Coordinates of C-alpha atoms in Angstrom, one line a residue:
Chain A
X30 CA 32.7 -12.2 10.9
X31 CA 29.8 -13.0 8.7
X32 CA 30.1 -16.0 6.3
X33 CA 27.9 -14.2 3.8
X34 CA 25.4 -17.0 3.8
X35 CA 23.8 -16.0 7.1
X36 CA 23.4 -12.4 8.3
X37 CA 25.8 -11.7 11.2
X38 CA 24.3 -12.7 14.5
X39 CA 23.2 -9.8 16.6
X40 CA 25.6 -9.4 19.5
X41 CA 22.8 -8.8 21.9
X42 CA 20.9 -11.8 20.8
X43 CA 20.5 -14.7 23.1
X44 CA 21.5 -18.1 21.7
X45 CA 18.0 -19.5 21.4
X46 CA 16.5 -16.5 19.7
X47 CA 17.5 -17.4 16.2
X48 CA 15.9 -20.9 16.6
X49 CA 12.7 -19.4 18.0
X50 CA 12.6 -16.9 15.1
X51 CA 12.8 -19.8 12.6
X52 CA 9.7 -21.6 13.8
X53 CA 7.2 -22.3 11.1
X54 CA 4.0 -21.9 13.0
X55 CA 3.7 -18.1 13.2
X56 CA 4.2 -17.8 9.5
X57 CA 1.7 -20.6 8.9
X58 CA -0.9 -19.0 11.1
X59 CA -0.7 -15.8 9.0
X60 CA -0.8 -17.8 5.7
X61 CA -3.7 -19.8 7.1
X62 CA -5.6 -16.6 8.1
X63 CA -5.2 -15.2 4.6
X64 CA -6.3 -18.4 2.9
X65 CA -9.2 -18.8 5.3
X66 CA -10.5 -15.3 4.5
X67 CA -10.2 -15.9 0.7
X68 CA -11.7 -19.4 0.8
X69 CA -14.6 -18.4 3.2
X70 CA -15.4 -15.5 0.9
X71 CA -15.5 -17.8 -2.1
X72 CA -17.7 -20.3 -0.2
X73 CA -20.1 -17.6 1.1
X74 CA -20.1 -15.8 -2.2
X75 CA -20.8 -18.9 -4.2
X76 CA -17.5 -18.4 -6.1
X77 CA -15.7 -21.5 -7.3
X78 CA -17.8 -23.3 -9.7
X79 CA -17.7 -22.0 -13.3
X80 CA -21.2 -20.8 -14.4
X81 CA -22.6 -22.0 -17.7
X82 CA -21.7 -19.9 -20.8
X83 CA -24.4 -17.6 -22.1
X84 CA -25.2 -16.9 -25.7
X85 CA -26.4 -13.6 -26.9
X86 CA -26.9 -13.1 -30.7
X87 CA -23.8 -14.4 -32.4
X88 CA -21.7 -14.3 -29.3
X89 CA -21.0 -16.8 -26.5
X90 CA -19.7 -15.4 -23.3
X91 CA -18.2 -17.4 -20.4
X92 CA -18.8 -15.8 -17.0
X93 CA -16.0 -16.3 -14.5
X94 CA -16.7 -17.9 -11.2
X95 CA -18.7 -15.5 -8.9
X96 CA -20.9 -14.2 -11.7
X97 CA -24.5 -15.5 -11.9
X98 CA -27.2 -15.2 -14.5
X99 CA -29.6 -12.6 -13.2
X100 CA -32.0 -12.3 -16.2
X101 CA -32.2 -13.7 -19.7
X102 CA -34.4 -12.7 -22.6
X103 CA -34.1 -13.2 -26.3
X104 CA -31.2 -11.0 -27.3
X105 CA -30.5 -9.7 -23.8
X106 CA -28.7 -11.2 -20.8
X107 CA -27.9 -9.7 -17.4
X108 CA -25.0 -11.2 -15.4
X109 CA -24.5 -10.1 -11.8
X110 CA -21.7 -10.2 -9.3
X111 CA -22.6 -8.5 -6.0
X112 CA -23.8 -5.0 -6.9
X113 CA -22.0 -5.1 -10.3
X114 CA -24.0 -6.0 -13.4
X115 CA -23.0 -6.8 -17.0
X116 CA -25.8 -6.4 -19.5
X117 CA -25.2 -7.9 -22.9
X118 CA -27.6 -6.9 -25.8
X119 CA -27.6 -8.2 -29.3
X120 CA -29.4 -6.5 -32.2
X121 CA -29.3 -6.7 -36.0
X122 CA -26.2 -5.4 -37.6
X123 CA -26.1 -1.6 -38.1
X124 CA -24.7 0.4 -41.0
X125 CA -23.5 3.0 -38.5
X126 CA -20.6 0.8 -37.3
X127 CA -19.6 0.3 -33.6
X128 CA -19.6 4.1 -32.9
X129 CA -23.2 4.3 -34.1
X130 CA -24.2 1.3 -32.1
X131 CA -22.7 2.8 -29.0
X132 CA -24.3 6.1 -29.6
X133 CA -27.8 4.5 -30.1
X134 CA -27.4 2.6 -26.9
X135 CA -26.4 5.7 -24.9
X136 CA -29.3 7.6 -26.2
X137 CA -31.9 4.9 -25.9
X138 CA -30.9 3.2 -22.7
X139 CA -28.4 5.2 -20.6
X140 CA -29.9 8.7 -21.0
X141 CA -33.4 7.7 -20.0
X142 CA -32.1 5.6 -17.1
X143 CA -29.5 7.9 -15.5
X144 CA -29.6 11.5 -14.6
X145 CA -26.6 13.8 -14.8
X146 CA -25.0 11.4 -17.3
X147 CA -21.4 12.2 -18.1
X148 CA -19.7 10.3 -21.0
X149 CA -16.0 9.8 -21.6
X150 CA -14.5 10.2 -25.1
X151 CA -15.3 7.0 -27.2
X152 CA -12.1 5.0 -27.6
X153 CA -11.4 2.2 -30.1
X154 CA -11.0 -1.3 -28.7
X155 CA -11.6 -4.9 -29.7
X156 CA -13.8 -7.7 -28.5
X157 CA -13.8 -11.5 -29.0
X158 CA -10.1 -11.6 -29.9
X159 CA -10.0 -8.8 -32.4
X160 CA -13.5 -7.7 -33.6
X161 CA -13.3 -3.9 -33.8
X162 CA -15.4 -2.1 -31.1
X163 CA -15.9 1.2 -29.4
X164 CA -15.6 1.8 -25.6
X165 CA -17.4 4.6 -23.8
X166 CA -17.0 5.1 -20.0
X167 CA -19.8 6.9 -18.1
X168 CA -20.9 8.1 -14.7
X169 CA -24.4 9.1 -13.7
X170 CA -27.0 8.9 -11.0
X171 CA -29.8 6.4 -10.7
X172 CA -33.3 7.7 -10.1
X173 CA -32.9 7.0 -6.4
X174 CA -29.7 9.0 -6.3
X175 CA -27.0 6.3 -6.3
X176 CA -23.8 7.3 -8.2
X177 CA -23.1 4.7 -10.9
X178 CA -19.9 4.1 -12.9
X179 CA -20.1 2.1 -16.1
X180 CA -18.5 1.3 -19.4
X181 CA -20.2 0.5 -22.7
X182 CA -18.4 -1.6 -25.3
X183 CA -20.2 -1.8 -28.6
X184 CA -19.3 -3.9 -31.7
X185 CA -20.9 -4.4 -35.1
X186 CA -20.5 -7.7 -36.9
X187 CA -21.8 -8.8 -40.3
X188 CA -24.9 -10.5 -38.9
X189 CA -25.5 -8.7 -35.6
X190 CA -24.4 -5.9 -33.3
X191 CA -23.6 -6.4 -29.7
X192 CA -23.4 -4.1 -26.7
X193 CA -21.8 -4.8 -23.3
X194 CA -22.7 -2.5 -20.5
X195 CA -20.9 -3.1 -17.2
X196 CA -22.1 -0.9 -14.4
X197 CA -21.6 -0.7 -10.7
X198 CA -21.9 1.7 -7.8
X199 CA -19.1 4.2 -7.5
X200 CA -16.0 2.4 -6.2
X201 CA -17.0 -1.1 -7.2
X202 CA -16.5 -1.2 -10.9
X203 CA -12.7 -1.4 -10.6
X204 CA -12.9 -4.5 -8.5
X205 CA -14.7 -6.4 -11.4
X206 CA -12.8 -4.7 -14.2
X207 CA -10.6 -7.8 -14.8
X208 CA -13.6 -10.1 -15.0
X209 CA -15.5 -7.8 -17.3
X210 CA -12.4 -7.4 -19.5
X211 CA -11.9 -11.1 -19.7
X212 CA -15.6 -11.8 -20.6
X213 CA -15.5 -9.2 -23.4
X214 CA -12.1 -10.1 -24.7
X215 CA -12.6 -13.9 -24.6
X216 CA -16.2 -13.9 -26.0
X217 CA -16.5 -16.3 -28.9
X218 CA -18.3 -15.8 -32.2
X219 CA -20.8 -18.6 -32.7
X220 CA -20.5 -20.0 -36.2
Chain B
X26 CA 35.1 -7.0 11.0
X27 CA 32.4 -6.0 13.4
X28 CA 28.8 -6.7 12.5
X29 CA 27.9 -3.5 10.6
X30 CA 24.5 -5.1 9.8
X31 CA 23.8 -5.3 13.5
X32 CA 20.3 -4.1 13.2
X33 CA 19.9 -3.9 9.5
X34 CA 19.1 -7.1 7.8
X35 CA 17.8 -7.4 4.3
X36 CA 14.5 -9.0 3.5
X37 CA 16.3 -12.0 1.9
X38 CA 16.3 -14.4 4.8
X39 CA 15.9 -17.8 3.2
X40 CA 16.2 -19.5 6.6
X41 CA 13.1 -17.7 7.8
X42 CA 9.9 -19.7 7.1
X43 CA 8.0 -16.4 6.7
X44 CA 10.3 -15.4 3.9
X45 CA 9.0 -18.3 1.7
X46 CA 5.4 -17.7 2.6
X47 CA 5.9 -14.0 1.8
X48 CA 7.5 -14.9 -1.5
X49 CA 4.8 -17.4 -2.5
X50 CA 2.0 -14.9 -2.0
X51 CA 3.9 -12.1 -3.7
X52 CA 4.7 -14.2 -6.7
X53 CA 1.0 -15.3 -7.0
X54 CA -0.2 -11.7 -6.6
X55 CA 2.3 -10.4 -9.1
X56 CA 1.2 -13.0 -11.7
X57 CA -2.5 -12.3 -11.0
X58 CA -2.2 -8.5 -11.1
X59 CA 0.1 -8.3 -14.1
X60 CA -2.5 -10.3 -16.0
X61 CA -5.4 -8.0 -14.8
X62 CA -3.4 -4.8 -15.4
X63 CA -2.2 -6.0 -18.8
X64 CA -5.7 -6.7 -19.9
X65 CA -6.8 -3.2 -19.0
X66 CA -4.0 -1.8 -21.3
X67 CA -6.1 -2.9 -24.3
X68 CA -8.6 -0.1 -23.4
X69 CA -6.1 2.6 -24.3
X70 CA -2.4 2.1 -24.5
X71 CA -1.7 5.8 -24.2
X72 CA -4.1 6.1 -21.2
X73 CA -2.5 3.1 -19.5
X74 CA 1.0 4.5 -20.0
X75 CA -0.1 7.9 -18.8
X76 CA -1.6 6.3 -15.7
X77 CA 1.7 4.7 -14.7
X78 CA 3.7 7.8 -15.5
X79 CA 1.4 10.1 -13.4
X80 CA 1.3 7.5 -10.5
X81 CA 5.1 7.2 -10.6
X82 CA 5.4 11.0 -10.2
X83 CA 3.1 10.8 -7.2
X84 CA 4.4 7.7 -5.6
X85 CA 8.2 8.2 -5.9
X86 CA 8.4 11.4 -3.7
X87 CA 5.8 10.0 -1.3
X88 CA 7.8 6.8 -0.9
X89 CA 10.9 8.9 0.0
X90 CA 8.9 11.1 2.4
X91 CA 7.5 8.1 4.2
X92 CA 10.9 6.4 4.2
X93 CA 12.5 9.3 6.0
X94 CA 9.8 9.7 8.6
X95 CA 11.8 7.7 11.1
X96 CA 14.5 10.1 12.1
X97 CA 16.6 7.8 14.2
X98 CA 16.6 4.6 12.2
X99 CA 16.8 4.1 8.5
X100 CA 14.9 1.0 7.5
X101 CA 16.6 -1.3 5.0
X102 CA 15.7 -0.5 1.5
X103 CA 15.0 -4.1 0.6
X104 CA 12.4 -4.4 3.4
X105 CA 10.8 -1.0 2.5
X106 CA 10.5 -2.1 -1.2
X107 CA 9.1 -5.5 -0.1
X108 CA 6.4 -3.7 1.9
X109 CA 5.5 -1.6 -1.2
X110 CA 5.4 -4.6 -3.5
X111 CA 3.2 -6.6 -1.0
X112 CA 0.7 -3.7 -1.1
X113 CA 0.9 -3.4 -4.8
X114 CA 0.6 -7.0 -5.9
X115 CA -0.1 -9.5 -3.1
X116 CA -2.6 -7.4 -1.1
X117 CA -4.5 -6.2 -4.2
X118 CA -4.7 -9.8 -5.7
X119 CA -5.7 -11.4 -2.4
X120 CA -8.4 -8.7 -1.8
X121 CA -9.8 -9.3 -5.2
X122 CA -9.8 -13.1 -4.5
X123 CA -11.7 -12.5 -1.3
X124 CA -14.3 -10.6 -3.2
X125 CA -16.8 -13.4 -2.5
X126 CA -17.4 -11.6 0.8
X127 CA -18.8 -8.7 -1.2
X128 CA -21.4 -11.0 -2.9
X129 CA -22.4 -12.5 0.5
X130 CA -22.8 -9.0 1.9
X131 CA -24.7 -7.8 -1.1
X132 CA -27.1 -10.7 -0.8
X133 CA -27.6 -9.9 2.9
X134 CA -28.2 -6.2 2.3
X135 CA -30.4 -6.5 -0.8
X136 CA -29.8 -4.7 -4.1
X137 CA -30.8 -1.2 -3.0
X138 CA -28.8 -1.0 0.2
X139 CA -25.9 -2.9 -1.4
X140 CA -25.6 -0.2 -4.1
X141 CA -25.0 2.4 -1.4
X142 CA -23.2 0.5 1.4
X143 CA -21.3 -2.4 -0.2
X144 CA -18.0 -0.5 -0.9
X145 CA -18.0 0.7 2.8
X146 CA -18.7 -2.7 4.4
X147 CA -16.6 -5.2 2.5
X148 CA -13.4 -3.5 1.4
X149 CA -12.2 -1.9 4.6
X150 CA -12.0 -5.1 6.6
X151 CA -10.7 -7.3 3.8
X152 CA -8.1 -4.9 2.4
X153 CA -6.8 -3.8 5.7
X154 CA -6.4 -7.4 6.8
X155 CA -4.6 -8.4 3.6
X156 CA -2.2 -5.4 3.8
X157 CA -1.6 -5.9 7.5
X158 CA -0.9 -9.6 7.0
X159 CA 2.1 -8.6 4.8
X160 CA 3.5 -6.4 7.5
X161 CA 3.2 -9.2 10.0
X162 CA 5.0 -11.5 7.6
X163 CA 7.7 -8.9 7.2
X164 CA 8.0 -8.6 11.0
X165 CA 8.5 -12.4 11.1
X166 CA 11.2 -12.2 8.5
X167 CA 13.2 -9.3 10.0
X168 CA 12.0 -8.9 13.6
X169 CA 14.7 -6.4 14.6
X170 CA 13.5 -3.9 11.9
X171 CA 10.0 -3.5 13.2
X172 CA 10.3 -2.7 16.9
X173 CA 8.3 0.5 17.5
X174 CA 5.3 2.4 16.4
X175 CA 7.3 4.5 13.9
X176 CA 8.8 1.5 12.2
X177 CA 5.4 0.0 11.9
X178 CA 3.9 3.2 10.4
X179 CA 6.7 3.4 7.8
X180 CA 6.3 -0.1 6.6
X181 CA 2.5 0.1 6.7
X182 CA 2.3 3.4 4.9
X183 CA 4.6 2.0 2.1
X184 CA 2.4 -1.1 1.8
X185 CA -0.6 1.2 1.6
X186 CA 1.1 3.3 -1.1
X187 CA 1.8 0.2 -3.2
X188 CA -1.9 -0.8 -2.9
X189 CA -3.1 2.7 -3.8
X190 CA -0.9 2.8 -6.9
X191 CA -2.3 -0.4 -8.4
X192 CA -5.8 0.3 -7.3
X193 CA -5.6 3.8 -9.0
X194 CA -4.5 2.2 -12.3
X195 CA -7.6 -0.1 -12.0
X196 CA -9.8 2.9 -11.3
X197 CA -8.3 5.1 -14.0
X198 CA -8.8 2.4 -16.6
X199 CA -12.1 0.9 -15.4
X200 CA -14.0 3.8 -13.8
X201 CA -12.6 6.9 -15.5
X202 CA -12.7 5.5 -19.1
X203 CA -9.1 4.7 -19.5
X204 CA -8.5 7.4 -22.1
X205 CA -5.8 10.0 -21.5
X206 CA -8.5 12.5 -20.6
X207 CA -10.2 10.1 -18.2
X208 CA -6.8 9.2 -16.6
X209 CA -6.1 12.9 -16.0
X210 CA -9.5 13.3 -14.4
X211 CA -9.0 10.2 -12.3
X212 CA -5.6 11.5 -11.3
X213 CA -7.1 14.7 -10.1
X214 CA -9.9 13.0 -8.1
X215 CA -8.0 10.1 -6.6
X216 CA -4.5 11.4 -6.3
X217 CA -4.3 15.2 -6.3
X218 CA -7.5 15.6 -4.3
X219 CA -7.3 12.6 -2.0
X220 CA -3.9 11.0 -2.4
X221 CA -2.9 11.8 1.2
X222 CA -6.0 10.4 2.9
X223 CA -6.4 6.9 1.6
X224 CA -4.5 3.6 1.9
X225 CA -1.3 5.3 3.0
X226 CA -3.0 6.5 6.2
X227 CA -5.1 3.4 6.9
X228 CA -2.3 0.9 6.5
X229 CA 0.2 3.3 8.2
X230 CA -2.1 3.1 11.2
X231 CA -2.4 -0.7 11.0
X232 CA 1.4 -0.9 10.8
X233 CA 1.7 1.4 13.7
X234 CA -0.6 -1.0 15.7
X235 CA 1.6 -3.9 14.8
X236 CA 4.7 -1.9 15.8
X237 CA 3.2 -1.2 19.2
X238 CA 2.4 -4.8 19.8
X239 CA 5.8 -6.2 18.9
X240 CA 7.8 -3.3 20.3
X241 CA 10.7 -4.1 22.5
X242 CA 11.2 -0.5 23.5
X243 CA 7.7 0.1 24.8
X244 CA 7.6 -0.2 28.6
X245 CA 3.8 -0.7 28.8
X246 CA 2.5 -4.3 29.4
X247 CA 1.4 -6.4 26.5
X248 CA -2.3 -6.2 27.5
X249 CA -2.2 -2.4 27.3
X250 CA -0.3 -2.5 24.0
X251 CA -2.9 -4.9 22.6
X252 CA -5.7 -2.6 23.6
X253 CA -4.0 0.4 22.1
X254 CA -3.3 -1.5 18.9
X255 CA -6.9 -2.7 18.6
X256 CA -8.1 0.9 19.0
X257 CA -5.7 2.1 16.2
X258 CA -6.7 -0.7 13.9
X259 CA -10.4 0.0 14.5
X260 CA -9.8 3.7 13.7
X261 CA -8.0 2.7 10.4
X262 CA -10.9 0.5 9.4
X263 CA -13.4 3.2 10.4
X264 CA -11.6 5.8 8.4
X265 CA -11.7 3.4 5.4
X266 CA -15.4 2.7 6.0
X267 CA -16.2 6.4 6.2
X268 CA -14.2 7.2 3.0
X269 CA -16.1 4.5 1.0
X270 CA -19.5 5.2 2.6
X271 CA -22.1 7.6 1.2
X272 CA -21.9 9.5 4.5
X273 CA -20.5 13.1 4.3
X274 CA -20.6 13.1 0.5
X275 CA -20.8 16.8 0.1
X276 CA -18.9 17.0 -3.2
X277 CA -20.7 17.9 -6.4
X278 CA -22.5 15.2 -8.5
X279 CA -21.7 14.7 -12.1
X280 CA -21.4 16.3 -14.6
X281 CA -18.5 18.2 -13.1
X282 CA -17.0 21.0 -15.0
X283 CA -14.9 24.1 -14.4
X284 CA -14.7 25.4 -10.9
X285 CA -16.8 22.5 -9.6
X286 CA -13.6 20.4 -9.7
X287 CA -12.4 22.5 -6.7
X288 CA -15.6 21.4 -4.8
X289 CA -14.5 17.8 -5.4
X290 CA -11.3 18.5 -3.6
X291 CA -13.2 20.3 -0.8
X292 CA -15.7 17.5 -0.5
X293 CA -13.0 14.9 -0.2
X294 CA -11.0 17.0 2.3
X295 CA -14.1 16.9 4.7
X296 CA -13.9 13.1 4.7
X297 CA -10.1 12.7 4.7
X298 CA -8.6 15.6 6.6
X299 CA -9.6 14.5 10.2
X300 CA -7.8 11.2 9.9
X301 CA -4.8 12.9 8.3
X302 CA -4.6 15.3 11.2
X303 CA -4.9 12.4 13.7
X304 CA -2.1 10.6 12.0
X305 CA 0.1 13.8 12.0
X306 CA -0.5 14.1 15.7
X307 CA 0.2 10.4 16.3
X308 CA 3.4 10.6 14.3
X309 CA 4.5 13.7 16.3
X310 CA 3.9 11.8 19.5
X311 CA 5.7 8.7 18.2
X312 CA 8.7 11.0 17.3
X313 CA 8.7 12.5 20.8
X314 CA 8.7 9.0 22.3
X315 CA 11.7 8.2 20.1
X316 CA 13.5 11.3 21.3
X317 CA 12.8 10.4 24.9
X318 CA 13.9 6.9 24.2
X319 CA 17.2 8.1 22.7
X320 CA 17.8 10.5 25.5
X321 CA 17.2 7.8 28.2
X322 CA 19.2 5.1 26.3
X323 CA 22.2 7.3 25.7
X324 CA 22.3 9.2 29.0
X325 CA 24.9 6.9 30.6
X326 CA 27.0 6.9 27.4
X327 CA 27.4 10.6 27.0
X328 CA 31.0 11.6 27.7
X329 CA 32.1 8.0 27.4
X330 CA 34.2 6.2 24.7
X331 CA 31.3 5.8 22.4
X332 CA 29.7 9.2 22.4
X333 CA 31.0 12.7 23.3
X334 CA 28.6 15.3 24.5
X335 CA 29.1 17.4 21.3
X336 CA 28.3 14.3 19.2
X337 CA 25.2 13.7 21.3
X338 CA 23.9 17.2 20.7
X339 CA 24.2 16.6 17.0
X340 CA 22.8 13.1 17.2
X341 CA 19.5 14.0 19.0
X342 CA 18.5 16.6 16.4
X343 CA 18.2 15.2 12.8
X344 CA 18.8 18.6 11.3
X345 CA 22.0 19.1 13.2
X346 CA 23.0 15.6 12.3
X347 CA 22.7 16.3 8.6
X348 CA 24.3 19.7 9.0
X349 CA 27.3 18.1 10.7
X350 CA 27.8 15.7 7.8
X351 CA 27.5 18.5 5.3
X352 CA 30.0 20.6 7.2
X353 CA 32.3 17.7 7.3
X354 CA 32.0 17.2 3.5
X355 CA 33.0 20.8 3.0
X356 CA 35.8 20.7 5.4
X357 CA 37.4 17.3 4.7
X358 CA 35.7 15.8 1.7
X359 CA 33.2 13.0 1.0
X360 CA 35.2 10.1 2.6
X361 CA 35.3 12.0 5.9
X362 CA 31.6 12.8 5.6
X363 CA 30.9 9.1 5.0
X364 CA 32.8 8.1 8.1
X365 CA 30.9 10.7 10.2
X366 CA 27.6 9.4 8.9
X367 CA 28.7 5.9 9.8
X368 CA 29.7 7.0 13.3
X369 CA 26.3 8.6 13.8
X370 CA 24.6 5.4 12.5
X371 CA 26.6 3.3 14.9
X372 CA 25.9 5.6 17.8
X373 CA 22.2 5.1 17.2
X374 CA 22.9 1.4 17.3
X375 CA 24.7 2.0 20.6
X376 CA 21.4 3.5 21.9
X377 CA 19.6 0.4 20.7
X378 CA 22.0 -1.9 22.4
X379 CA 22.1 0.1 25.6
X380 CA 18.3 -0.1 25.9
X381 CA 18.4 -3.9 25.5
X382 CA 21.3 -5.2 27.5
X383 CA 21.0 -5.8 31.3
X384 CA 24.3 -4.2 32.4
X385 CA 26.5 -1.3 31.4
X386 CA 29.5 -3.6 31.0
X387 CA 27.7 -6.1 28.7
X388 CA 30.3 -7.3 26.2
X389 CA 28.1 -6.3 23.3
X390 CA 27.8 -2.8 24.6
X391 CA 31.6 -2.6 25.2
X392 CA 32.2 -3.8 21.7
X393 CA 29.9 -1.2 20.2
X394 CA 31.5 1.6 22.2
X395 CA 35.0 0.5 21.0
X396 CA 33.7 0.5 17.4
X397 CA 32.4 4.0 17.8
X398 CA 35.7 5.1 19.2
X399 CA 37.6 3.5 16.4
X400 CA 35.4 5.3 13.9
X401 CA 36.1 8.6 15.7
X402 CA 39.8 7.9 15.6
X403 CA 39.6 7.1 11.9
X404 CA 37.8 10.4 11.3
X405 CA 40.4 12.3 13.3
X406 CA 43.1 10.8 11.1
X407 CA 41.6 12.4 8.0
X408 CA 43.2 15.7 7.2
X409 CA 40.8 18.6 7.8
X410 CA 38.3 16.5 9.6
X411 CA 38.8 18.0 13.0
X412 CA 37.3 21.5 13.5
X413 CA 39.8 24.3 14.1
X414 CA 39.1 24.6 17.9
X415 CA 39.8 20.8 18.3
X416 CA 43.0 21.2 16.3
X417 CA 44.1 24.1 18.6
X418 CA 43.4 22.1 21.7
X419 CA 45.2 19.1 20.2
X420 CA 48.3 21.3 19.5
X421 CA 48.2 22.9 22.9
X422 CA 50.5 20.8 25.1
X423 CA 49.2 22.5 28.2

């Protein structure tokens, strides 16, 4: 009869089997293999150290580990992680609001750069802990035929407007969505 | 009371070291993924909610379908749910954490090649490893529950289903815009058009390979089993690679409107259908093996105390088994049907024991036969439980 604490012993079980099953080493080998894969990946990918924050217009953005500064110009920064990129652009404030900023960006940057561009419905969102913004998802093809997924988040402040454009080859964007969301949401307005 | 949980343990085995390691990774993964998924909800609350509702409608029946694949042995619910949760939270979080490999591969390939090939090169190995590691930990927790290819497939497929659900939410929100319209489009592409080809199949195969290696029913030597398992894992990884690669991409390119959506389904079928067919054949073969195993294991028992020949005829055919229980419910009510279901359950355990013990008079086997007989006696005592012909023969003194 079972005590309730321990599952009843199998009647066909040899006496030493339970003891063998309780050994730590097989479970530790599995845990070690998981950790080795994660840590080796971080080492090879250069993940681990926190990159320096970047400032674009009135906004300071902290890239998470694994992201690196690919390009920096006045009013524009490109962060990269693997084949995913996050472009951040700042421009003077616009009277058209976040929707207008997003529309301008789509027309001036995305349409010339991507063929067969398909845009999702613009959706309201926020950046930097509550600044109203607009979000537009898109898919398109680069000139060399690679299918790209992306999302544009545009906001308009009293002094400047800012556009985040996260893009990656099809299938990759979802893997960096958390990072991109965190960068946009936790961006800080520079006083 | 006899050990009714003879072969059916729960996942809660605090004395098993693997249990704590499983829990530690699962807790970490849950915290990590709840944070990430919660963050995505800010894109569109309605889209986020719709994503979960649609995925629940897809995952719930598929979960049940996978669960009932094994005709002769019901896996414990707690272990099945643990496999699903590992895929949903631990494997997804750990795969994201191992994303550094993607950066390394991207650097090695260069930006142009990385754009085309990165999803095919990094994810299949990392994701299949992380999901498979969960199945190995589950095996270490409840070794009796994963002892053939079919068990492994069931747990692997459930783990893959969990992974697919969370990954789909990420895709719907991040790649399809996250709005209700985008979520519906994502659901069409990733679930309706390809929900049977992806992680459920890959990890089902990985689980099947693990089941073959650890099987105690399999007569083949370990070396042969290892070779077969390696081949199956390689096939799973290759299937995942092919799915993510730009090869065989014959579907339409954006913008996709109207009837072009049907071409999306067709294009995805070209990539996914061959592996689906392979798995269907593999499952059929695994089921035949189970039938053969049952027949061999129970052959000496038929006509004995534990199993009558009529009971065996019902037992070997899952449809007849269910039909017998339904007939019993009509004839003698739900309690009698429950006893009959229990008797069938214990007779399957009798087969398991018969295939493991060395001699026919092993005390464990004798005990199990006695238990089956006592269940049959209990059933006979319920009014209306015996069929009319049995009653006639019981009444006939001659």
